[in-house]
């Protein structure tokens, strides 16, 4: 028999997310949702992250609150880390939400 693909349970929306949706505002700014922006394959910019869970030259795990982002690549380096902002440089080969 064929295996069924399991889909993760729907994430419950918070008050800020619902308000942003109702008022047609960008949810990442209003609700403080995590945002990831990849420029080519060399630079990754993250906003509103919670914590760095693990850090290595080939893999970095970042806590985004509702998810964990696994960044894989070569020669990965955290070049800038501020409150709620993170810049990662190197050869980014994969982004996976866990």
Short mmCIF file of C-alpha atoms in Angstrom, two decimals, residues 2-94:
data_model
loop_
_atom_site.label_atom_id
_atom_site.label_comp_id
_atom_site.label_asym_id
_atom_site.label_seq_id
_atom_site.Cartn_x
_atom_site.Cartn_y
_atom_site.Cartn_z
CA UNK A 2 1.17 3.54 -0.72
CA UNK A 3 2.32 5.79 2.05
CA UNK A 4 0.38 8.97 2.68
CA UNK A 5 2.28 12.20 2.94
CA UNK A 6 1.79 13.78 6.33
CA UNK A 7 1.21 17.51 6.46
CA UNK A 8 2.15 19.41 9.58
CA UNK A 9 -0.73 20.75 11.67
CA UNK A 10 -1.77 24.30 10.87
CA UNK A 11 -0.02 26.86 13.04
CA UNK A 12 -2.36 28.91 15.22
CA UNK A 13 -2.33 32.61 14.33
CA UNK A 14 -1.71 35.12 17.08
CA UNK A 15 -3.66 38.33 17.68
CA UNK A 16 -1.06 40.48 15.90
CA UNK A 17 -1.08 38.21 12.85
CA UNK A 18 -4.86 38.27 12.65
CA UNK A 19 -4.89 42.06 13.06
CA UNK A 20 -2.30 42.48 10.30
CA UNK A 21 -4.36 40.27 7.99
CA UNK A 22 -7.58 42.14 8.81
CA UNK A 23 -6.00 45.56 8.22
CA UNK A 24 -4.08 44.33 5.16
CA UNK A 25 -0.72 45.23 6.69
CA UNK A 26 2.58 43.36 6.28
CA UNK A 27 2.50 40.63 8.93
CA UNK A 28 6.26 40.47 9.42
CA UNK A 29 6.39 44.08 10.61
CA UNK A 30 3.21 44.20 12.65
CA UNK A 31 3.26 40.75 14.21
CA UNK A 32 7.03 40.41 14.55
CA UNK A 33 7.02 37.29 12.38
CA UNK A 34 10.36 35.87 11.24
CA UNK A 35 11.48 36.98 7.78
CA UNK A 36 14.25 35.45 5.64
CA UNK A 37 15.73 37.12 2.55
CA UNK A 38 18.26 35.28 0.38
CA UNK A 39 20.38 37.31 -2.04
CA UNK A 40 21.75 34.97 -4.68
CA UNK A 41 23.45 32.07 -2.95
CA UNK A 42 25.93 34.14 -0.94
CA UNK A 43 24.00 36.20 1.62
CA UNK A 44 21.07 35.42 3.93
CA UNK A 45 19.35 38.12 5.98
CA UNK A 46 17.05 37.11 8.85
CA UNK A 47 14.75 39.36 10.89
CA UNK A 48 12.79 38.66 14.07
CA UNK A 49 14.61 35.44 14.88
CA UNK A 50 14.60 34.16 18.46
CA UNK A 51 17.95 32.42 18.91
CA UNK A 52 20.83 30.65 17.20
CA UNK A 53 20.54 26.98 18.13
CA UNK A 54 23.71 25.66 16.47
CA UNK A 55 26.47 27.18 14.40
CA UNK A 56 29.03 25.60 12.10
CA UNK A 57 30.78 26.29 8.78
CA UNK A 58 28.43 23.90 6.93
CA UNK A 59 25.18 24.14 8.90
CA UNK A 60 23.40 26.71 11.07
CA UNK A 61 20.10 26.24 12.95
CA UNK A 62 18.08 29.34 13.82
CA UNK A 63 14.98 29.44 16.05
CA UNK A 64 12.27 31.43 14.29
CA UNK A 65 9.65 30.91 16.99
CA UNK A 66 7.06 29.00 14.98
CA UNK A 67 9.78 27.06 13.13
CA UNK A 68 13.47 26.25 13.05
CA UNK A 69 15.41 27.24 9.94
CA UNK A 70 18.27 24.94 8.92
CA UNK A 71 20.77 26.69 6.67
CA UNK A 72 23.23 24.45 4.85
CA UNK A 73 26.18 25.41 2.70
CA UNK A 74 29.94 25.94 2.65
CA UNK A 75 32.06 28.48 4.50
CA UNK A 76 29.02 29.88 6.34
CA UNK A 77 29.77 32.80 8.65
CA UNK A 78 27.61 35.02 10.79
CA UNK A 79 28.89 38.46 9.82
CA UNK A 80 26.39 40.64 11.67
CA UNK A 81 24.21 39.84 14.64
CA UNK A 82 21.98 42.42 16.21
CA UNK A 83 18.85 42.17 18.28
CA UNK A 84 16.35 40.49 15.93
CA UNK A 85 18.64 40.79 12.85
CA UNK A 86 21.16 38.31 11.49
CA UNK A 87 23.36 38.29 8.35
CA UNK A 88 24.95 35.08 7.16
CA UNK A 89 27.51 34.96 4.34
CA UNK A 90 28.96 31.98 2.48
CA UNK A 91 27.72 29.54 -0.15
CA UNK A 92 24.12 28.82 0.83
CA UNK A 93 23.02 25.51 -0.70
CA UNK A 94 19.82 24.84 1.22
#
